[in-house]
PDB file of C-alpha atoms in Angstrom:
ATOM      1  CA  MET A   5     114.270 104.752 136.514  1.00 39.00           C
ATOM      2  CA  THR A   6     110.887 105.927 135.271  1.00 39.00           C
ATOM      3  CA  SER A   7     108.233 103.577 134.038  1.00 42.00           C
ATOM      4  CA  ARG A   8     107.233 103.564 130.371  1.00 41.00           C
ATOM      5  CA  ARG A   9     103.918 105.204 131.268  1.00 42.00           C
ATOM      6  CA  GLU A  10     105.676 107.954 133.252  1.00 42.00           C
ATOM      7  CA  PHE A  11     108.108 108.519 130.398  1.00 35.00           C
ATOM      8  CA  LEU A  12     105.278 108.997 127.941  1.00 37.00           C
ATOM      9  CA  LYS A  13     103.647 111.492 130.279  1.00 39.00           C
ATOM     10  CA  THR A  14     106.704 113.575 131.062  1.00 36.00           C
ATOM     11  CA  ALA A  15     109.091 113.386 128.109  1.00 38.00           C
ATOM     12  CA  SER A  16     109.506 116.589 126.138  1.00 40.00           C
ATOM     13  CA  ALA A  17     108.583 115.333 122.716  1.00 44.00           C
ATOM     14  CA  ALA A  18     106.948 116.167 119.442  1.00 44.00           C
ATOM     15  CA  ALA A  19     104.379 113.373 119.422  1.00 44.00           C
ATOM     16  CA  MET A  20     103.060 112.037 116.149  1.00 46.00           C
ATOM     17  CA  ALA A  21      99.759 110.190 115.940  1.00 38.00           C
ATOM     18  CA  ALA A  22      97.836 108.794 113.017  1.00 37.00           C
ATOM     19  CA  GLY A  23      94.065 108.336 112.783  1.00 36.00           C
ATOM     20  CA  ALA A  24      92.284 105.373 111.205  1.00 33.00           C
ATOM     21  CA  ALA A  25      88.952 104.859 109.454  1.00 31.00           C
ATOM     22  CA  HIS A  26      87.469 102.597 106.703  1.00 28.00           C
ATOM     23  CA  PRO A  27      88.648 100.825 103.524  1.00 26.00           C
ATOM     24  CA  VAL A  28      89.548 102.469 100.208  1.00 27.00           C
ATOM     25  CA  LEU A  29      91.219 101.418  96.984  1.00 25.00           C
ATOM     26  CA  ALA A  30      92.642 104.754  95.835  1.00 28.00           C
ATOM     27  CA  TRP A  31      95.963 104.546  97.688  1.00 31.00           C
ATOM     28  CA  ALA A  32      96.104 100.860  98.554  1.00 32.00           C
ATOM     29  CA  ALA A  33      98.316  98.614  96.507  1.00 33.00           C
ATOM     30  CA  ASP A  34      96.659  95.812  94.568  1.00 33.00           C
ATOM     31  CA  ALA A  35      95.666  93.151  97.099  1.00 33.00           C
ATOM     32  CA  SER A  36      97.143  90.502  94.798  1.00 36.00           C
ATOM     33  CA  ASP A  37     100.602  91.929  95.576  1.00 40.00           C
ATOM     34  CA  ILE A  38     100.253  91.488  99.339  1.00 41.00           C
ATOM     35  CA  SER A  39     101.968  88.501 100.956  1.00 43.00           C
ATOM     36  CA  VAL A  40      99.515  86.278 102.803  1.00 52.00           C
ATOM     37  CA  PRO A  41      99.911  82.890 104.501  1.00 50.00           C
ATOM     38  CA  GLY A  42     100.427  80.147 101.963  1.00 54.00           C
ATOM     39  CA  LYS A  43     101.196  82.580  99.138  1.00 67.00           C
ATOM     40  CA  ASP A  44     104.434  83.511  97.374  1.00 84.00           C
ATOM     41  CA  GLY A  45     106.377  80.823  99.226  1.00 91.00           C
ATOM     42  CA  MET A  46     106.758  82.880 102.404  1.00 93.00           C
ATOM     43  CA  ILE A  47     107.375  81.050 105.689  1.00 93.00           C
ATOM     44  CA  VAL A  48     104.599  81.656 108.227  1.00 92.00           C
ATOM     45  CA  ARG A  49     106.108  82.180 111.683  1.00 93.00           C
ATOM     46  CA  SER A  50     102.925  83.374 113.374  1.00 91.00           C
ATOM     47  CA  TYR A  51      99.249  83.483 112.451  1.00 87.00           C
ATOM     48  CA  ARG A  52      98.022  85.439 115.500  1.00 87.00           C
ATOM     49  CA  PHE A  53     100.033  88.568 114.734  1.00 89.00           C
ATOM     50  CA  LEU A  54     101.015  87.826 111.158  1.00 90.00           C
ATOM     51  CA  ASP A  55     104.751  87.174 110.798  1.00 94.00           C
ATOM     52  CA  LEU A  56     106.155  86.061 107.434  1.00 94.00           C
ATOM     53  CA  GLU A  57     109.779  85.115 106.789  1.00 96.00           C
ATOM     54  CA  THR A  58     111.602  85.293 103.471  1.00 96.00           C
ATOM     55  CA  PRO A  59     113.146  81.947 102.428  1.00 96.00           C
ATOM     56  CA  VAL A  60     116.883  82.445 101.879  1.00 95.00           C
ATOM     57  CA  GLU A  61     116.621  81.143  98.305  1.00 95.00           C
ATOM     58  CA  PHE A  62     114.555  84.267  97.511  1.00 95.00           C
ATOM     59  CA  MET A  63     117.418  86.547  98.543  1.00 95.00           C
ATOM     60  CA  SER A  64     118.972  86.763  95.098  1.00 94.00           C
ATOM     61  CA  GLU A  65     118.372  90.431  94.273  1.00 94.00           C
ATOM     62  CA  TRP A  66     119.716  93.713  95.682  1.00 97.00           C
ATOM     63  CA  ILE A  67     116.150  95.021  96.075  1.00 98.00           C
ATOM     64  CA  THR A  68     113.756  92.635  97.806  1.00 98.00           C
ATOM     65  CA  PRO A  69     110.390  92.431  95.969  1.00 96.00           C
ATOM     66  CA  VAL A  70     107.541  93.610  98.179  1.00 96.00           C
ATOM     67  CA  ASN A  71     105.763  90.250  98.056  1.00 94.00           C
ATOM     68  CA  HIS A  72     108.948  88.584  99.362  1.00 96.00           C
ATOM     69  CA  PHE A  73     109.765  91.231 102.000  1.00 97.00           C
ATOM     70  CA  PHE A  74     109.398  89.852 105.528  1.00 97.00           C
ATOM     71  CA  VAL A  75     106.424  90.897 107.663  1.00 95.00           C
ATOM     72  CA  ARG A  76     106.686  91.516 111.412  1.00 94.00           C
ATOM     73  CA  ASN A  77     103.697  92.363 113.598  1.00 91.00           C
ATOM     74  CA  HIS A  78     103.763  92.727 117.377  1.00 89.00           C
ATOM     75  CA  MET A  79     100.001  93.334 117.446  1.00 90.00           C
ATOM     76  CA  PHE A  80      97.022  93.147 115.101  1.00 88.00           C
ATOM     77  CA  ALA A  81      97.401  95.140 111.889  1.00 83.00           C
ATOM     78  CA  PRO A  82      94.569  97.628 111.356  1.00 82.00           C
ATOM     79  CA  ALA A  83      91.859  95.836 109.413  1.00 75.00           C
ATOM     80  CA  LYS A  84      90.343  98.808 107.618  1.00 82.00           C
ATOM     81  CA  LEU A  85      91.880 102.116 106.597  1.00 88.00           C
ATOM     82  CA  ASP A  86      90.498 104.895 104.423  1.00 91.00           C
ATOM     83  CA  ALA A  87      93.249 106.806 102.663  1.00 92.00           C
ATOM     84  CA  THR A  88      90.879 109.695 101.960  1.00 92.00           C
ATOM     85  CA  THR A  89      90.234 110.390 105.649  1.00 93.00           C
ATOM     86  CA  TRP A  90      93.515 109.196 107.199  1.00 94.00           C
ATOM     87  CA  LYS A  91      95.453 111.971 108.914  1.00 95.00           C
ATOM     88  CA  LEU A  92      98.909 112.421 110.405  1.00 97.00           C
ATOM     89  CA  THR A  93      99.009 114.716 113.439  1.00 96.00           C
ATOM     90  CA  ILE A  94     102.146 116.395 114.774  1.00 97.00           C
ATOM     91  CA  GLY A  95     101.735 117.770 118.294  1.00 97.00           C
ATOM     92  CA  GLY A  96     103.491 118.012 121.629  1.00 96.00           C
ATOM     93  CA  ALA A  97     106.428 120.398 122.022  1.00 97.00           C
ATOM     94  CA  VAL A  98     105.713 122.365 118.847  1.00 97.00           C
ATOM     95  CA  GLU A  99     104.759 125.946 118.078  1.00 98.00           C
ATOM     96  CA  LYS A 100     101.753 124.994 115.954  1.00 97.00           C
ATOM     97  CA  PRO A 101     100.223 121.492 115.891  1.00 97.00           C
ATOM     98  CA  VAL A 102      99.800 120.279 112.320  1.00 97.00           C
ATOM     99  CA  THR A 103      97.408 117.766 110.781  1.00 98.00           C
ATOM    100  CA  LEU A 104      98.257 116.408 107.341  1.00 97.00           C
ATOM    101  CA  THR A 105      96.328 114.228 104.902  1.00 97.00           C
ATOM    102  CA  LEU A 106      97.864 111.946 102.302  1.00 95.00           C
ATOM    103  CA  ALA A 107      97.014 114.597  99.735  1.00 95.00           C
ATOM    104  CA  ASP A 108      99.033 117.081 101.798  1.00 97.00           C
ATOM    105  CA  LEU A 109     101.996 114.683 101.899  1.00 96.00           C
ATOM    106  CA  GLN A 110     101.872 114.419  98.111  1.00 93.00           C
ATOM    107  CA  LYS A 111     102.537 118.159  97.881  1.00 95.00           C
ATOM    108  CA  VAL A 112     105.782 117.866  99.884  1.00 96.00           C
ATOM    109  CA  PRO A 113     109.026 117.121  97.983  1.00 96.00           C
ATOM    110  CA  ILE A 114     109.654 113.381  97.893  1.00 96.00           C
ATOM    111  CA  HIS A 115     112.925 111.871  99.082  1.00 97.00           C
ATOM    112  CA  SER A 116     113.995 108.258  98.496  1.00 98.00           C
ATOM    113  CA  VAL A 117     116.255 105.991 100.541  1.00 98.00           C
ATOM    114  CA  THR A 118     117.324 102.415  99.859  1.00 98.00           C
ATOM    115  CA  ASN A 119     117.436 100.814 103.276  1.00 96.00           C
ATOM    116  CA  THR A 120     117.900  97.385 104.813  1.00 97.00           C
ATOM    117  CA  MET A 121     115.428  96.426 107.543  1.00 97.00           C
ATOM    118  CA  GLU A 122     115.999  93.520 109.905  1.00 97.00           C
ATOM    119  CA  CYS A 123     114.041  92.214 112.857  1.00 96.00           C
ATOM    120  CA  ALA A 124     116.141  92.224 116.041  1.00 95.00           C
ATOM    121  CA  GLY A 125     115.207  88.548 116.440  1.00 96.00           C
ATOM    122  CA  ASN A 126     116.518  87.465 113.043  1.00 97.00           C
ATOM    123  CA  GLY A 127     118.379  84.165 113.412  1.00 97.00           C
ATOM    124  CA  ARG A 128     116.776  83.409 116.782  1.00 96.00           C
ATOM    125  CA  THR A 129     116.100  79.804 115.830  1.00 95.00           C
ATOM    126  CA  LEU A 130     119.859  79.286 115.430  1.00 95.00           C
ATOM    127  CA  GLN A 131     120.693  80.344 118.986  1.00 95.00           C
ATOM    128  CA  SER A 132     121.740  77.857 121.630  1.00 95.00           C
ATOM    129  CA  PRO A 133     120.363  77.661 124.229  1.00 96.00           C
ATOM    130  CA  LYS A 134     116.981  78.489 122.749  1.00 94.00           C
ATOM    131  CA  VAL A 135     115.422  81.849 123.623  1.00 92.00           C
ATOM    132  CA  PRO A 136     111.723  82.780 123.585  1.00 93.00           C
ATOM    133  CA  GLY A 137     110.132  84.774 120.806  1.00 93.00           C
ATOM    134  CA  ILE A 138     109.314  84.268 117.134  1.00 94.00           C
ATOM    135  CA  GLN A 139     111.696  81.558 115.930  1.00 95.00           C
ATOM    136  CA  TRP A 140     113.069  83.308 112.856  1.00 96.00           C
ATOM    137  CA  GLY A 141     115.572  81.600 110.610  1.00 96.00           C
ATOM    138  CA  LYS A 142     117.690  83.884 108.428  1.00 97.00           C
ATOM    139  CA  GLY A 143     114.888  85.609 106.537  1.00 97.00           C
ATOM    140  CA  ALA A 144     113.634  88.395 108.817  1.00 98.00           C
ATOM    141  CA  VAL A 145     115.563  90.903 106.719  1.00 98.00           C
ATOM    142  CA  GLY A 146     114.987  92.767 103.466  1.00 98.00           C
ATOM    143  CA  ASN A 147     116.282  95.654 101.373  1.00 98.00           C
ATOM    144  CA  ALA A 148     113.902  98.108  99.704  1.00 98.00           C
ATOM    145  CA  LYS A 149     113.590 101.593  98.261  1.00 98.00           C
ATOM    146  CA  PHE A 150     111.376 103.756 100.448  1.00 98.00           C
ATOM    147  CA  SER A 151     110.015 107.117  99.282  1.00 98.00           C
ATOM    148  CA  GLY A 152     108.121 109.941 100.950  1.00 98.00           C
ATOM    149  CA  PRO A 153     108.590 113.337 102.591  1.00 98.00           C
ATOM    150  CA  SER A 154     111.544 113.845 104.912  1.00 98.00           C
ATOM    151  CA  LEU A 155     110.276 113.986 108.479  1.00 98.00           C
ATOM    152  CA  LYS A 156     112.390 117.123 108.967  1.00 98.00           C
ATOM    153  CA  VAL A 157     110.223 119.052 106.487  1.00 97.00           C
ATOM    154  CA  LEU A 158     107.043 118.029 108.313  1.00 98.00           C
ATOM    155  CA  LEU A 159     108.472 118.949 111.713  1.00 98.00           C
ATOM    156  CA  GLU A 160     109.480 122.340 110.355  1.00 97.00           C
ATOM    157  CA  LYS A 161     105.839 122.960 109.463  1.00 96.00           C
ATOM    158  CA  ALA A 162     104.946 122.472 113.144  1.00 97.00           C
ATOM    159  CA  GLY A 163     107.975 124.329 114.506  1.00 98.00           C
ATOM    160  CA  VAL A 164     109.634 122.098 117.113  1.00 97.00           C
ATOM    161  CA  LYS A 165     110.398 123.972 120.350  1.00 97.00           C
ATOM    162  CA  ASP A 166     113.821 123.856 121.999  1.00 96.00           C
ATOM    163  CA  SER A 167     112.259 121.627 124.659  1.00 97.00           C
ATOM    164  CA  GLY A 168     111.409 118.976 122.052  1.00 96.00           C
ATOM    165  CA  LYS A 169     114.102 116.322 122.437  1.00 97.00           C
ATOM    166  CA  HIS A 170     112.442 113.211 121.016  1.00 97.00           C
ATOM    167  CA  VAL A 171     109.808 112.431 118.402  1.00 98.00           C
ATOM    168  CA  MET A 172     107.302 109.792 119.477  1.00 96.00           C
ATOM    169  CA  PHE A 173     105.451 107.707 116.895  1.00 96.00           C
ATOM    170  CA  ARG A 174     102.157 106.016 117.643  1.00 92.00           C
ATOM    171  CA  GLY A 175     101.121 103.424 115.109  1.00 87.00           C
ATOM    172  CA  LEU A 176      97.702 102.156 114.107  1.00 87.00           C
ATOM    173  CA  ASP A 177      98.295  98.657 115.474  1.00 87.00           C
ATOM    174  CA  GLU A 178      95.174  97.271 117.139  1.00 88.00           C
ATOM    175  CA  VAL A 179      96.223  96.182 120.613  1.00 89.00           C
ATOM    176  CA  PRO A 180      94.529  93.266 122.391  1.00 88.00           C
ATOM    177  CA  GLY A 181      92.993  93.739 125.829  1.00 88.00           C
ATOM    178  CA  LYS A 182      94.929  96.060 128.128  1.00 90.00           C
ATOM    179  CA  VAL A 183      98.152  95.966 126.127  1.00 88.00           C
ATOM    180  CA  PRO A 184      99.509  99.543 125.821  1.00 88.00           C
ATOM    181  CA  PRO A 185      99.596 101.165 122.358  1.00 87.00           C
ATOM    182  CA  PHE A 186     102.619 100.549 120.140  1.00 83.00           C
ATOM    183  CA  ILE A 187     104.767 103.676 120.605  1.00 90.00           C
ATOM    184  CA  ARG A 188     108.452 104.219 119.798  1.00 91.00           C
ATOM    185  CA  SER A 189     110.622 107.342 119.837  1.00 95.00           C
ATOM    186  CA  ILE A 190     113.872 108.626 118.335  1.00 97.00           C
ATOM    187  CA  PRO A 191     116.051 111.605 119.337  1.00 98.00           C
ATOM    188  CA  ILE A 192     115.264 114.870 117.577  1.00 97.00           C
ATOM    189  CA  GLU A 193     118.725 114.769 115.969  1.00 97.00           C
ATOM    190  CA  LYS A 194     117.774 111.535 114.213  1.00 97.00           C
ATOM    191  CA  ALA A 195     114.291 112.799 113.382  1.00 98.00           C
ATOM    192  CA  ILE A 196     115.646 115.781 111.430  1.00 97.00           C
ATOM    193  CA  ASP A 197     118.157 113.726 109.446  1.00 97.00           C
ATOM    194  CA  ALA A 198     117.358 114.158 105.755  1.00 94.00           C
ATOM    195  CA  ASP A 199     117.048 110.379 105.268  1.00 97.00           C
ATOM    196  CA  THR A 200     114.439 109.889 107.999  1.00 98.00           C
ATOM    197  CA  LEU A 201     111.177 109.599 106.077  1.00 98.00           C
ATOM    198  CA  VAL A 202     107.450 109.383 106.421  1.00 98.00           C
ATOM    199  CA  ALA A 203     107.395 106.836 103.613  1.00 98.00           C
ATOM    200  CA  THR A 204     104.301 106.349 101.490  1.00 97.00           C
ATOM    201  CA  HIS A 205     105.909 104.152  98.812  1.00 98.00           C
ATOM    202  CA  MET A 206     108.051 101.006  98.780  1.00 98.00           C
ATOM    203  CA  ASN A 207     109.890 100.015  95.604  1.00 98.00           C
ATOM    204  CA  ASP A 208     108.030 102.805  93.769  1.00 98.00           C
ATOM    205  CA  ALA A 209     104.573 101.441  94.648  1.00 97.00           C
ATOM    206  CA  PRO A 210     102.138 102.505  97.397  1.00 96.00           C
ATOM    207  CA  LEU A 211     102.766 100.696 100.659  1.00 95.00           C
ATOM    208  CA  THR A 212     100.810  97.482 101.137  1.00 92.00           C
ATOM    209  CA  GLY A 213      98.753  96.756 104.226  1.00 89.00           C
ATOM    210  CA  HIS A 214     101.449  94.465 105.607  1.00 89.00           C
ATOM    211  CA  HIS A 215     104.219  96.997 105.078  1.00 94.00           C
ATOM    212  CA  GLY A 216     102.773 100.103 106.641  1.00 92.00           C
ATOM    213  CA  PHE A 217      99.958 101.454 104.448  1.00 93.00           C
ATOM    214  CA  PRO A 218      99.210 104.296 104.243  1.00 94.00           C
ATOM    215  CA  ALA A 219     102.455 105.734 105.687  1.00 96.00           C
ATOM    216  CA  ARG A 220     105.294 104.535 107.891  1.00 96.00           C
ATOM    217  CA  VAL A 221     108.385 106.022 109.470  1.00 96.00           C
ATOM    218  CA  VAL A 222     111.712 104.904 108.036  1.00 97.00           C
ATOM    219  CA  ALA A 223     114.766 105.878 110.107  1.00 96.00           C
ATOM    220  CA  PRO A 224     117.868 104.392 108.435  1.00 95.00           C
ATOM    221  CA  GLY A 225     120.691 103.359 110.730  1.00 86.00           C
TER     222      GLY A 225
END
């Protein structure tokens, strides 16, 4: 069984990485719409890596409003991002590495998916015996409309080789100390599903800082 580090070194993958920079207002949603501790009635489960839970009494609509959509962070969210210089890079097992800006993503046909997201630890506080981790009640779940280019279209621009079996995503999370970067992967078959998105919008508005601004992967199912 290979270690995580060995897997990242040897896996045949089309690796995706995003670069960070400084603040901007052009693409960011209005800061007044972003859930913060003590605002909008959200339950604060962690201050260190901000985790906000949706009270069950707020779950009265099919689409969860962004300011009531739960927030889950495993590491520090990037403090400052500049949407004008942010770039998405597709490399690895591809014919031609591609670097895309947000302006480039705007030129790609937009696809929308209504999708439920749930933290794997949802309901943890109800378990007996108790288990470690963020003690979520029932509110680490939400349903939203996500919009952006299909990942398949972006991968086609790079030309994935036959040896590319997984797509690896490296987020902009700021890791403390010697903690390894936050990286996850999905099989290429899932990556080229039409509903797998590089989402730039949530409920028809630009993503907020707590929900993936400026772009996030959404892989339904």
